[in-house]
Coordinates of C-alpha atoms (C1' of nucleotides) in Angstrom, one line a residue:
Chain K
X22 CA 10.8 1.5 -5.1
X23 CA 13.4 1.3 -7.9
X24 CA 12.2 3.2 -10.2
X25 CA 13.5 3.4 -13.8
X26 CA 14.2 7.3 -13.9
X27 CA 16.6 8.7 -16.3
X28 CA 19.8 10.1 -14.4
X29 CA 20.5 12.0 -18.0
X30 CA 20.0 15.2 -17.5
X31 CA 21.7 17.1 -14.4
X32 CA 20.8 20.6 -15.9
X33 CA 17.3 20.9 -16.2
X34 CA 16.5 23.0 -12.6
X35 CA 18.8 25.8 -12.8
X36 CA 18.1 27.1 -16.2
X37 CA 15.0 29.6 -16.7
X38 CA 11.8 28.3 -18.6
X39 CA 11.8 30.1 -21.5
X40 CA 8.2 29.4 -22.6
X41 CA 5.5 26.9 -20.6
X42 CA 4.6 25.4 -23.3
X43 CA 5.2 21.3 -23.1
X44 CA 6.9 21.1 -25.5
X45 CA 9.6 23.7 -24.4
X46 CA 9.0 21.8 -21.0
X47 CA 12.6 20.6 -19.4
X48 CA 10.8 17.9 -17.8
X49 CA 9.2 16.1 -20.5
X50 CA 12.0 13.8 -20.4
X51 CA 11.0 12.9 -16.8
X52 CA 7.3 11.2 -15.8
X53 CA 5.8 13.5 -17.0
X54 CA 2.9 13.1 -19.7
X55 CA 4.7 14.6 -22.8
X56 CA 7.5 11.8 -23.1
X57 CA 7.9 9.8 -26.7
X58 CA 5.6 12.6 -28.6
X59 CA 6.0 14.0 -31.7
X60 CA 6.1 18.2 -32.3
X61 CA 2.7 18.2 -33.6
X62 CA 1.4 16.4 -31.1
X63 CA 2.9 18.3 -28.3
X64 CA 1.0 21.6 -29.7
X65 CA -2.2 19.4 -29.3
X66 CA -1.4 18.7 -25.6
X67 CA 0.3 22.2 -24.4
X68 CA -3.9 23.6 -25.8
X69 CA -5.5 21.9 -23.6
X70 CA -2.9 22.4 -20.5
X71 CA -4.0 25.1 -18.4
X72 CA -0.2 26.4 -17.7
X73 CA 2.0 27.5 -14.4
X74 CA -0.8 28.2 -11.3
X75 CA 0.9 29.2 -8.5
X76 CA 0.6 27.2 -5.1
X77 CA 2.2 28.9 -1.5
X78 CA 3.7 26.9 0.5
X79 CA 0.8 25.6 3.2
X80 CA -1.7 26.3 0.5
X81 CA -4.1 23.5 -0.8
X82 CA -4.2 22.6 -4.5
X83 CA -7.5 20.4 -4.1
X84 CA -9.0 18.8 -0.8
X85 CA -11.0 15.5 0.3
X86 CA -14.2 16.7 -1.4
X87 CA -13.5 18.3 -4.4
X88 CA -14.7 17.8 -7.2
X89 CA -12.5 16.3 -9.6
X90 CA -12.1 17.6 -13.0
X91 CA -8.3 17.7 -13.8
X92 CA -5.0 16.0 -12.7
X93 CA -1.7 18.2 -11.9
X94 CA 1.4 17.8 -13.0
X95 CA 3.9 19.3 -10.6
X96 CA 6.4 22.0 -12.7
X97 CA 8.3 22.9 -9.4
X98 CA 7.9 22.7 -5.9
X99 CA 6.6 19.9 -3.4
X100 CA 3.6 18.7 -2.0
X101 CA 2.4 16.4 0.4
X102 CA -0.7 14.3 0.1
X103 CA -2.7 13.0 3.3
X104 CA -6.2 11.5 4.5
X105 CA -7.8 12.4 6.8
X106 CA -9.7 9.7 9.0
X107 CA -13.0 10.1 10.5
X108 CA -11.4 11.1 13.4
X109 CA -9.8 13.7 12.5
X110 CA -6.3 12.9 12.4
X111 CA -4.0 13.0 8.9
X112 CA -2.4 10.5 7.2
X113 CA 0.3 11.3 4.8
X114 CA 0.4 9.0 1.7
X115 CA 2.8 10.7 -0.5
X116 CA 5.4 13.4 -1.1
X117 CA 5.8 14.5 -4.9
X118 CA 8.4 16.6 -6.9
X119 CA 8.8 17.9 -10.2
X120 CA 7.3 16.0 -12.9
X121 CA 5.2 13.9 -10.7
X122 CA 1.3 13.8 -11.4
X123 CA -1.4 14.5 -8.5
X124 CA -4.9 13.7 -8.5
X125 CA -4.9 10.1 -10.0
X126 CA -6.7 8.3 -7.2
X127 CA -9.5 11.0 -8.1
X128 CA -10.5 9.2 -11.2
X129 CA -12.8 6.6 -9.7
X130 CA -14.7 9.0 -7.5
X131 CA -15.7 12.1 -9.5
X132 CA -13.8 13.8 -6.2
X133 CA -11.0 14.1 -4.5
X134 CA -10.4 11.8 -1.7
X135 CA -7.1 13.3 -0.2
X136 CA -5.5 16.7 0.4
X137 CA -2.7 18.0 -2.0
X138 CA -0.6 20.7 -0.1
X139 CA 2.2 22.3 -1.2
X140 CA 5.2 22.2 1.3
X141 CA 7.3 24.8 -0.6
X142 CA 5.8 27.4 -3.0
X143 CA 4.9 25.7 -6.4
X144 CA 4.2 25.7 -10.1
X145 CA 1.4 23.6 -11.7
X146 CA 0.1 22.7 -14.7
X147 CA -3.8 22.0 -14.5
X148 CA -4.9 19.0 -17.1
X149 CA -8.5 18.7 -17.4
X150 CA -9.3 15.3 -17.7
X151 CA -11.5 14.7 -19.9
X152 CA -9.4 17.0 -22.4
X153 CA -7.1 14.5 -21.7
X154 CA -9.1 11.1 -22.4
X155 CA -10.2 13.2 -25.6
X156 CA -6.3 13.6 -26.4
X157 CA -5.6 10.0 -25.8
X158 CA -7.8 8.5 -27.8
X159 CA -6.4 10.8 -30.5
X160 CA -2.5 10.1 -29.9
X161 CA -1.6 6.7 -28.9
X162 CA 1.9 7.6 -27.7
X163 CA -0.1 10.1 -24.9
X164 CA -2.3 7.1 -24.0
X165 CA 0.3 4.9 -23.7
X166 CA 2.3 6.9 -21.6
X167 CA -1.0 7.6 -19.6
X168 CA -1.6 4.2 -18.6
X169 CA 2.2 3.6 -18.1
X170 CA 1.8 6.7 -14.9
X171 CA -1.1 4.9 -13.7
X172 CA 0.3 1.7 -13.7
X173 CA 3.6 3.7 -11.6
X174 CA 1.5 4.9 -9.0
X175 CA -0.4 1.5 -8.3
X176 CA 3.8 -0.2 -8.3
X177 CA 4.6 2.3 -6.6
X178 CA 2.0 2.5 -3.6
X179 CA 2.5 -1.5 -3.8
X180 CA 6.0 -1.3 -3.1
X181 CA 5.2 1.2 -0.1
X182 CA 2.8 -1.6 1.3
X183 CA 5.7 -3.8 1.8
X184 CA 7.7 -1.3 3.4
X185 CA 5.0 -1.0 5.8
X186 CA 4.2 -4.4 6.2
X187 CA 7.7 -6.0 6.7
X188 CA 10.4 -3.3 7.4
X189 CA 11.6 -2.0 11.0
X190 CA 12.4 1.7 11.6
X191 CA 15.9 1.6 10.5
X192 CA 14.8 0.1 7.5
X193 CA 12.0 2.1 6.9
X194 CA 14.0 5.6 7.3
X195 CA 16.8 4.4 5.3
X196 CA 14.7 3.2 2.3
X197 CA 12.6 6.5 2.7
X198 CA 16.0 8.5 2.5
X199 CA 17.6 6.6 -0.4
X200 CA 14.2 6.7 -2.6
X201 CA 14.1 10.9 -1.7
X202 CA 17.9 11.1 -2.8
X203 CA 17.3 8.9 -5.7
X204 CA 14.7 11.0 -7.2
X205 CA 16.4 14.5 -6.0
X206 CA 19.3 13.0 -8.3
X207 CA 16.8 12.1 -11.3
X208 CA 16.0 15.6 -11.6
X209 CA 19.6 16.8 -11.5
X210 CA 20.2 18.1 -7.6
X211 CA 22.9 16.0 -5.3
X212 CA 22.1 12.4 -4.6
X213 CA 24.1 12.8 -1.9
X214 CA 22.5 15.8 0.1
X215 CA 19.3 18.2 0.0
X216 CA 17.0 19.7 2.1
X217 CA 13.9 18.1 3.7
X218 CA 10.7 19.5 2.9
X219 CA 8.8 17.5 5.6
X220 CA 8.8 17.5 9.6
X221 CA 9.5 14.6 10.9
X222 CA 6.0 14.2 12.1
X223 CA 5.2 14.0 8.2
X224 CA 7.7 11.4 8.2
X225 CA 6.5 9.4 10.5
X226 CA 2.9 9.5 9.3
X227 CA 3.9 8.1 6.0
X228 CA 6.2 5.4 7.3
X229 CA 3.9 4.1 9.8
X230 CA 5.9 5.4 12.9
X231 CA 6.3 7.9 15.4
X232 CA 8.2 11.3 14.8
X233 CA 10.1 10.6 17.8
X234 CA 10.9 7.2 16.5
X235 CA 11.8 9.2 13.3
X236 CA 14.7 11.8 15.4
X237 CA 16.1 9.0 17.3
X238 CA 16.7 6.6 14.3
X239 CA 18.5 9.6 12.1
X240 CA 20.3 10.5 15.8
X241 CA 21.4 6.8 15.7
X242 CA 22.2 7.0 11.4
X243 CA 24.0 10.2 12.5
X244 CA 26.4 8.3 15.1
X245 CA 27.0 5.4 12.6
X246 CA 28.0 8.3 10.4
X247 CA 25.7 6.8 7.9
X248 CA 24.6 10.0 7.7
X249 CA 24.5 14.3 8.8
X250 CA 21.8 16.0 10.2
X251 CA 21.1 19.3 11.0
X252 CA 18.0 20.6 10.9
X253 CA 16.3 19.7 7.8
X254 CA 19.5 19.4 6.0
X255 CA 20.5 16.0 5.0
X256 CA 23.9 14.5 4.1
X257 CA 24.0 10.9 3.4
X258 CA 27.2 9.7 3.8
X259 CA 27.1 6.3 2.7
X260 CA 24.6 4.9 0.0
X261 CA 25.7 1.7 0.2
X262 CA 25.3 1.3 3.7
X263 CA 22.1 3.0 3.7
X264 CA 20.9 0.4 1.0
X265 CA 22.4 -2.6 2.7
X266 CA 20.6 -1.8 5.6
X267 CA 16.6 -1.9 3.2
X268 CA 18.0 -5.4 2.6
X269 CA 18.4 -6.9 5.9
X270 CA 16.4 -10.7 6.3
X271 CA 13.1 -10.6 8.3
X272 CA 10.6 -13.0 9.0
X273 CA 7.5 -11.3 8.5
X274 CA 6.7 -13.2 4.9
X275 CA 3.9 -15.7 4.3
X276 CA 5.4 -19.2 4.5
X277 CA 4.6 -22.2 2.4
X278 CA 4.9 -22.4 -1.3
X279 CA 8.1 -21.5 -2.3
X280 CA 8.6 -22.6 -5.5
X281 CA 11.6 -21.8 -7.4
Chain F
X30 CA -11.8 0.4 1.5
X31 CA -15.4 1.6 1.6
X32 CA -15.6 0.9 -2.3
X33 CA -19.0 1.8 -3.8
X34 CA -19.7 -1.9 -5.2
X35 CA -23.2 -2.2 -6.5
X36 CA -25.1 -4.4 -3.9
X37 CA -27.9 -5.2 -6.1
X38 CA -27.8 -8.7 -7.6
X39 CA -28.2 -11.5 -5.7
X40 CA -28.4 -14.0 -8.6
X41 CA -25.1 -13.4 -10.3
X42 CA -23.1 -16.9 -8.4
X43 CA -25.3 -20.2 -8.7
X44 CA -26.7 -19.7 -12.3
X45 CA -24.7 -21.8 -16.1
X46 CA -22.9 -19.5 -17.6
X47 CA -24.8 -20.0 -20.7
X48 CA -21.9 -18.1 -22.8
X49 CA -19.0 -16.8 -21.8
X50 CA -19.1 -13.7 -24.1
X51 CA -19.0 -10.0 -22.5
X52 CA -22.3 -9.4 -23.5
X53 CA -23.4 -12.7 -21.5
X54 CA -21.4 -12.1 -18.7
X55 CA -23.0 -12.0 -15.2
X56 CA -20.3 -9.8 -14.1
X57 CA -20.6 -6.7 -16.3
X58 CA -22.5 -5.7 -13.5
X59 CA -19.4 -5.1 -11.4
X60 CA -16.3 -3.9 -11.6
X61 CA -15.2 -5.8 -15.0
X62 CA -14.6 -3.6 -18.0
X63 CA -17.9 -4.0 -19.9
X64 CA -19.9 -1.7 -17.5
X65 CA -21.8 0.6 -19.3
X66 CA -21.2 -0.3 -22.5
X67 CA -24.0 -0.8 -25.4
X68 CA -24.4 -4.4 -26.8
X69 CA -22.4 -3.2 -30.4
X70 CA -19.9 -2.8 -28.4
X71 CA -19.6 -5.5 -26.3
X72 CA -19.0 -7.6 -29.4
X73 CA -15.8 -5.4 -30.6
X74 CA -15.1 -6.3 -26.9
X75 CA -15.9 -10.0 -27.1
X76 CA -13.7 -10.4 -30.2
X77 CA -10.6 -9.4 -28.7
X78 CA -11.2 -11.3 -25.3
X79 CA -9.6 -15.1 -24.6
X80 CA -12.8 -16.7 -22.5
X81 CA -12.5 -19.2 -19.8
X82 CA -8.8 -20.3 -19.3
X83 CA -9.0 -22.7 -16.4
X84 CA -6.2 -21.7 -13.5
X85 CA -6.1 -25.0 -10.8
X86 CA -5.9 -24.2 -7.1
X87 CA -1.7 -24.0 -6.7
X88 CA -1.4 -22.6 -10.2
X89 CA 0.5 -19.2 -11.3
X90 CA -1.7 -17.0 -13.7
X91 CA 1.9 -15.1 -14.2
X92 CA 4.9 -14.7 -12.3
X93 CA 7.6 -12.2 -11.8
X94 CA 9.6 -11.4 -14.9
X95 CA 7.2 -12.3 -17.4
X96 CA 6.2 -10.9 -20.5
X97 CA 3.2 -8.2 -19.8
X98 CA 0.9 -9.0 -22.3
X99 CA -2.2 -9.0 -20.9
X100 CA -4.4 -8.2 -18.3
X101 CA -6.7 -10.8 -16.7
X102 CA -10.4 -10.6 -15.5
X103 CA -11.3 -13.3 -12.9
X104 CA -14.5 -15.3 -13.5
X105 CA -14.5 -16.9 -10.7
X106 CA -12.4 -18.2 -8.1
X107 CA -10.0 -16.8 -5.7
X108 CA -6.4 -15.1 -6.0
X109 CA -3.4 -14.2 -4.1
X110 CA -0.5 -11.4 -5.1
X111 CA 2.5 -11.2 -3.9
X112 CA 6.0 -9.5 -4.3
X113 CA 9.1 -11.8 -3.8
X114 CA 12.3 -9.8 -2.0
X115 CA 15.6 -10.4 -2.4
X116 CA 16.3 -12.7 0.3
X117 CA 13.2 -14.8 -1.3
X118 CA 10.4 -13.8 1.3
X119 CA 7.2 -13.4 0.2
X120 CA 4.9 -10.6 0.8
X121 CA 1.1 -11.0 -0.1
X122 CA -0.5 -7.8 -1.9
X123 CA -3.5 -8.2 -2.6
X124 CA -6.6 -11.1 -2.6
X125 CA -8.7 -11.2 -5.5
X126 CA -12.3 -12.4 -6.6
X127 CA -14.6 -12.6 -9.2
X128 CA -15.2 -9.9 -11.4
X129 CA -11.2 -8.0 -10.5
X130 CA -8.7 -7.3 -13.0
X131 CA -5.4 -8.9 -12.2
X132 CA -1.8 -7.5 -14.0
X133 CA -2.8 -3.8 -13.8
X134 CA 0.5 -2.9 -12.6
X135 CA 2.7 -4.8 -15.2
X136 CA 1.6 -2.2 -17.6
X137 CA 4.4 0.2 -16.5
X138 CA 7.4 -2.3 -16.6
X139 CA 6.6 -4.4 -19.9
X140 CA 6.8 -7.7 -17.4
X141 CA 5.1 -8.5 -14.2
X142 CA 6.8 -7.3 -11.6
X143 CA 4.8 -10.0 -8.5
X144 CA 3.1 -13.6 -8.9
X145 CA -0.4 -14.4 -8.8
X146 CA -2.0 -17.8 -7.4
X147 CA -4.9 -19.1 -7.5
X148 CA -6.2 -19.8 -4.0
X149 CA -8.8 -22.5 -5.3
X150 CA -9.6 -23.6 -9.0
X151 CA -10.4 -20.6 -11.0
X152 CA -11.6 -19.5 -14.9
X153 CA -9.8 -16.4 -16.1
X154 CA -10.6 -14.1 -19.2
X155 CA -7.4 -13.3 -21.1
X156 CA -7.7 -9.4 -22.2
X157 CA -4.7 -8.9 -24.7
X158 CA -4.0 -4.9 -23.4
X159 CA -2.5 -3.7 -26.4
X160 CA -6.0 -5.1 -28.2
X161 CA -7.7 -3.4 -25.0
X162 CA -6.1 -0.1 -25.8
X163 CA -6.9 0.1 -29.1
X164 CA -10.3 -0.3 -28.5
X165 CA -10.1 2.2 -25.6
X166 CA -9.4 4.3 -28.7
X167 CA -12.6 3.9 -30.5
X168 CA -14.9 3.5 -27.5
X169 CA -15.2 5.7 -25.0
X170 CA -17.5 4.1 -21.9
X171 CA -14.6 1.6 -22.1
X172 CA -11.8 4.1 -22.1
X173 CA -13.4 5.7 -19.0
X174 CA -14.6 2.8 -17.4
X175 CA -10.5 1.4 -17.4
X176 CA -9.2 4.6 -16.4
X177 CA -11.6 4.2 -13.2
X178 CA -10.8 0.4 -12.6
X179 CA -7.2 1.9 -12.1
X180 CA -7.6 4.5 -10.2
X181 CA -9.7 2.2 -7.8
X182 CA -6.6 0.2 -7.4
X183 CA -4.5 3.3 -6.5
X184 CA -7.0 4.3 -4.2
X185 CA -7.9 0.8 -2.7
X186 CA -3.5 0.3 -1.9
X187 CA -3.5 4.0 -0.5
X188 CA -6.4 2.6 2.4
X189 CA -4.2 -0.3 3.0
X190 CA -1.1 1.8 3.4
X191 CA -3.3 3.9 5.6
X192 CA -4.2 0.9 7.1
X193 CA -0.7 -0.8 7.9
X194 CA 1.0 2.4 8.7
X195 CA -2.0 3.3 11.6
X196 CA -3.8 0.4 12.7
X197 CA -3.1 -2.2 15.6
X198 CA -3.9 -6.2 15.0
X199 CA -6.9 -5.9 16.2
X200 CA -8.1 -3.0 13.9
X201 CA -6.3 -4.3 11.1
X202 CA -8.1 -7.4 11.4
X203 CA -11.7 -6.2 11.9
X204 CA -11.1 -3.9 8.9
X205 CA -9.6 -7.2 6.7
X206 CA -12.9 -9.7 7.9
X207 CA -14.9 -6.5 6.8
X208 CA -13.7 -5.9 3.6
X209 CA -13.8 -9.8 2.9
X210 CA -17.7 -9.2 4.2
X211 CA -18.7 -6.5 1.8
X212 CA -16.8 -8.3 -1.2
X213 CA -18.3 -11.4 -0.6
X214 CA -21.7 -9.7 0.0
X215 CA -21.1 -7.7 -3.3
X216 CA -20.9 -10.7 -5.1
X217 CA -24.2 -12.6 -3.9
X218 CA -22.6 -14.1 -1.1
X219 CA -23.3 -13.8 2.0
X220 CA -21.6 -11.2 4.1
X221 CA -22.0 -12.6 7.2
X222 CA -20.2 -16.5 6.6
X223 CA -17.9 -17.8 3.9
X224 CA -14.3 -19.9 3.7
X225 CA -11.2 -18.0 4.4
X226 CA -9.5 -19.2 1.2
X227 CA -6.3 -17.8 2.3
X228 CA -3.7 -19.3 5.1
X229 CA -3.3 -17.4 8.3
X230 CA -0.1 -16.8 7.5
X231 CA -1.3 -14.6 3.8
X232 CA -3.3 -12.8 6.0
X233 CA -0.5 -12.1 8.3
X234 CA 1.5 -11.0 5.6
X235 CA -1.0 -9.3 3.7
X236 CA -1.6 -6.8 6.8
X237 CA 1.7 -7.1 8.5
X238 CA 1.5 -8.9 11.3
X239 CA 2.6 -12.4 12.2
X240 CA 0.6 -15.5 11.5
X241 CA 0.4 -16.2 15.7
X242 CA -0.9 -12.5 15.8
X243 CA -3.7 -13.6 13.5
X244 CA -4.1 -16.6 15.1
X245 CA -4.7 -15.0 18.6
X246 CA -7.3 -12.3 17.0
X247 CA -9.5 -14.4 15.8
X248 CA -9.4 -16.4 19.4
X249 CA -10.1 -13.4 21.0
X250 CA -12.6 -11.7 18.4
X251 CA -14.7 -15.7 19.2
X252 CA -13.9 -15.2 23.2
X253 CA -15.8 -12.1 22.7
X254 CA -18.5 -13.4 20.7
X255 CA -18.1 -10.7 17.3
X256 CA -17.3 -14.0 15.3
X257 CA -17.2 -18.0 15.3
X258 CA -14.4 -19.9 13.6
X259 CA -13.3 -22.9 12.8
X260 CA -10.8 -24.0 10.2
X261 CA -11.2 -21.7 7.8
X262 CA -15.3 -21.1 7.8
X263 CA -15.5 -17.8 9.5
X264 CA -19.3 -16.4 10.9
X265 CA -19.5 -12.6 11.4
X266 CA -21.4 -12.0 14.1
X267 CA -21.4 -8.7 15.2
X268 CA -21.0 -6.4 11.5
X269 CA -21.1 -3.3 13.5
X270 CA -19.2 -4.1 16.5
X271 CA -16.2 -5.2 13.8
X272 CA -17.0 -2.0 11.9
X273 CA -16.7 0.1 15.0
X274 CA -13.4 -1.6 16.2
X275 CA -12.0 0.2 13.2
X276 CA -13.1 3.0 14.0
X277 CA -10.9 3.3 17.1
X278 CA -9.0 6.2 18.1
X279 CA -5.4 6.3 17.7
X280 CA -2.4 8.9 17.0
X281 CA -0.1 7.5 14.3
X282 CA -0.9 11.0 12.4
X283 CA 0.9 14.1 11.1
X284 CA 0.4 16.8 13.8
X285 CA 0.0 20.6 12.8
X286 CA -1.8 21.9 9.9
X287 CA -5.1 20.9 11.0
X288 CA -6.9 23.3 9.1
X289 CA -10.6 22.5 8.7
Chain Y
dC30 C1' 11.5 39.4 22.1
dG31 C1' 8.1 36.4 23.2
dT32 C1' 5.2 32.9 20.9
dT33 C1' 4.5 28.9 18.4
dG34 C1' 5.9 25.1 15.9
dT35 C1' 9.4 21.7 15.6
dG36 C1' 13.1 18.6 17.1
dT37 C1' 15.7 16.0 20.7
dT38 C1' 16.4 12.9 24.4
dG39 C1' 15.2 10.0 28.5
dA40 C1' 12.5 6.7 31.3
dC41 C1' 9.0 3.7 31.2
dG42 C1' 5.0 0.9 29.3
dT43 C1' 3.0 -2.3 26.1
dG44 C1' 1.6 -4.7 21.8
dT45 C1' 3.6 -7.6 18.8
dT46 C1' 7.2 -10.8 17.7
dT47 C1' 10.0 -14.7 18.7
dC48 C1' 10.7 -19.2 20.0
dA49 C1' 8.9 -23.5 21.2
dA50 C1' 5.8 -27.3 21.8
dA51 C1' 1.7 -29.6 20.9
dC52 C1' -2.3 -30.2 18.2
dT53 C1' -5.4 -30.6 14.0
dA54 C1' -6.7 -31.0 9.2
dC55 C1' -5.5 -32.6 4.8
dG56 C1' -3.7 -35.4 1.0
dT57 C1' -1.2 -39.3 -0.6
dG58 C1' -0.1 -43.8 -1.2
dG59 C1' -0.2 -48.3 0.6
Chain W
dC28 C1' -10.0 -47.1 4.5
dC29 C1' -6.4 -46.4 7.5
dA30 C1' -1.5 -44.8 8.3
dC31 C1' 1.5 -41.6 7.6
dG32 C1' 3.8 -37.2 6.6
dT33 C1' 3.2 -32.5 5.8
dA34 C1' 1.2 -28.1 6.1
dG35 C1' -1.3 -25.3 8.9
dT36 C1' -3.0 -23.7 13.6
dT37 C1' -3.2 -22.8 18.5
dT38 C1' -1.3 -21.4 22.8
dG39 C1' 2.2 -20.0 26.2
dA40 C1' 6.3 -17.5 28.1
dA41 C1' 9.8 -14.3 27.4
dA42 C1' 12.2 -10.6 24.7
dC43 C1' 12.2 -6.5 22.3
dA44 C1' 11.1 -2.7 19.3
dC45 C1' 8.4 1.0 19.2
dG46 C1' 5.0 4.0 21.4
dT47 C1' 3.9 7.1 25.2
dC48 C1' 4.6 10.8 28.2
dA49 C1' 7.3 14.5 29.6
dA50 C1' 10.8 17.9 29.8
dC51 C1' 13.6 20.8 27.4
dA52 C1' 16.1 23.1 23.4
dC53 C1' 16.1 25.4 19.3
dA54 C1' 14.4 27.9 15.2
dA55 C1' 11.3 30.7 12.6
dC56 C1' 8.3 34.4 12.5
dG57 C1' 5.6 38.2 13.3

DNA sequence: CGTTGTGTTGACGTGTTTCAAACTACGTGG
DNA sequence: CCACGTAGTTTGAAACACGTCAACACAACG
């Protein structure tokens, strides 16, 4: 949920990408693998990258199923990833931006076990994975850094399970919000406004709750004047209030021991 | 949640533990580090492992803040994670058994970032990571073998997000008393009895409900004959039946882009 | 310019929480 | 070993937050 991300660099989306190599990559600064290498061993990782595959928008970069071979790291663009339960219906358990690393919950299974889609048109760069374990046994840093992007996702899906498990709607959509306007503002766009990639069906799905639930609460955020809606355009108004409100004292903890 | 955990020995629980090196270990059979690994290298693994530090019911293993230094294998016992908000509520993430590796997402932060308890009086091997990762280096069934212990743990949160975000009590519940059932059964246990080690209020926290809703599933679940409790020894009566309450239809999902 | 997907809002229903009271198991110390 | 206090559990009644169903509005797209 609080993520350590570098607010440094507010230039690195408008420029052009010279080269794709990583290390001419702006976001190696970001989550991505590269960060803390050394120029030599940069030209070891950008030969094994398999550089800038196009995803549409609605297109699937793997699906439950798939065999697993590589992970993705996402250049630009946005994708949703979602289960799908025997009975058909989808469960969304992440969005991801620029930087962020897809396929990790592959590992274990030799095959994918959710759907990657891309909700705007994308740029990828493929990593096969066993390059990779190849590379990391070579380059400490890389291996490092590897485990350290694991060890993110599992804080990070943690930190998701106590949304779910203890948060109301308002709390719920106003931590969702301030976590999308936090990362939009690690990677150099407004904090404080951007475009939503996702219905709010998608929404919903991924915080537990219904997309109507979802319109009323920003309808009720947008009288407060927490925050502007139109469309998928999103103004938040007031972070403060927004994060006061992700703070508010429930009940649904386990009693008993609480030691100091 | 439908982890593929070996279901073949029977054995592993009521025998001495003769030594407590890796290579002696009745657990290498299951999800602990040394799986596949040949006996050479269990000793290099052996020689950087603390054995058999004793962790009394009550007892932290670490706790929030602390210096990550290493991860820990449980021998046997029981354990409980959980995060700590800011208005001091706890919020259980996670039970553990014999044979799980506890700490697995301090690696990102340098410190733990949630407690762990032991629910009854437990032995824990100390795995120093920065030892672990060197060796990761050298060996390569262990290099891949961790990799996949943490992408289980990504993939095992994303089925409980998927579970608190979709499931009702009663669902959420069957699917908890199941995966207790398979772990225990995993182990040499029997899947269809054992002790609850946790309160009803962890459970309650652990799949976001409160500890009366708990306490009036299991009532009805015995009403209807799927299981018998008392205290906290539970009998499953009726595997299926449970298995097929999860199974229920419901429509906390994304709508649209069902392609097949 | 219609079609389809998406979003908004209202009225109503219900599953879970809240609050409260009583009961049971457990551990400690006398 | 019993008495006591504490922690945990059960059950009921009432409140409420969110889900459900339905109607309509709007936008995007071919």
């Amino acid at each position: 949920m609080q993520q350590k991300v570098h607010q440094l660099f507010a230039d690195i989306i408008d420029v052009h990408y010279p080269k794709s190599a990583c290390s001419a990559c702006d976001l190696r600064d970001l989550w991505c693998l590269p960060i803390g290498l050394k120029s030599e061993e940069f030209h070891q990782l950008d030969n094994i990258i398999n550089r800038r595959k196009r995803i549409k928008r609605g297109e699937h970069l793997y699906r439950v199923g798939d065999v697993f071979r590589s992970l993705y790291a996402l250049r630009t663009g946005f994708f949703k990833t979602l289960f799908i339960s025997e009975n058909g219906q989808e469960h969304v358990t992440g969005f991801h931006m620029t930087g962020e690393l897809l396929g990790l919950d592959a590992i274990c299974n030799d095959n994918h076990s959710c759907n990657a889609i891309a909700l705007e048109d994308s740029e990828i760069c493929e990593i096969p994975f066993s390059a990779l374990e190849n590379l990391c046994r070579e380059i400490p840093a890389l291996q490092k850094q590897f485990h350290k992007i694991m060890s993110r996702e599992i804080s990070r899906d943690q930190g998701l399970m106590v949304l779910l498990s203890s948060m109301n709607a308002d709390e719920r959509l106003a931590a969702f919000l301030l976590n999308l306007s936090q990362r939009f503002g690690a990677r150099g766009y407004s904090p404080h406004q951007f475009q939503l990639r996702m219905t709010r069906g998608e929404i919903g799905s991924y915080l537990g709750l219904k997309l109507e639930t979802i319109s009323r609460t920003l309808s009720k955020f947008q009288e407060d004047g927490l925050i502007s809606v139109q469309n998928k355009h999103l103004v938040l108004n007031d972070l403060a209030r927004l994060k006061r409100i992700t703070e508010r004292t429930h009940t649904n903890a386990a009693p008993g021991s609480a030691q100091t």
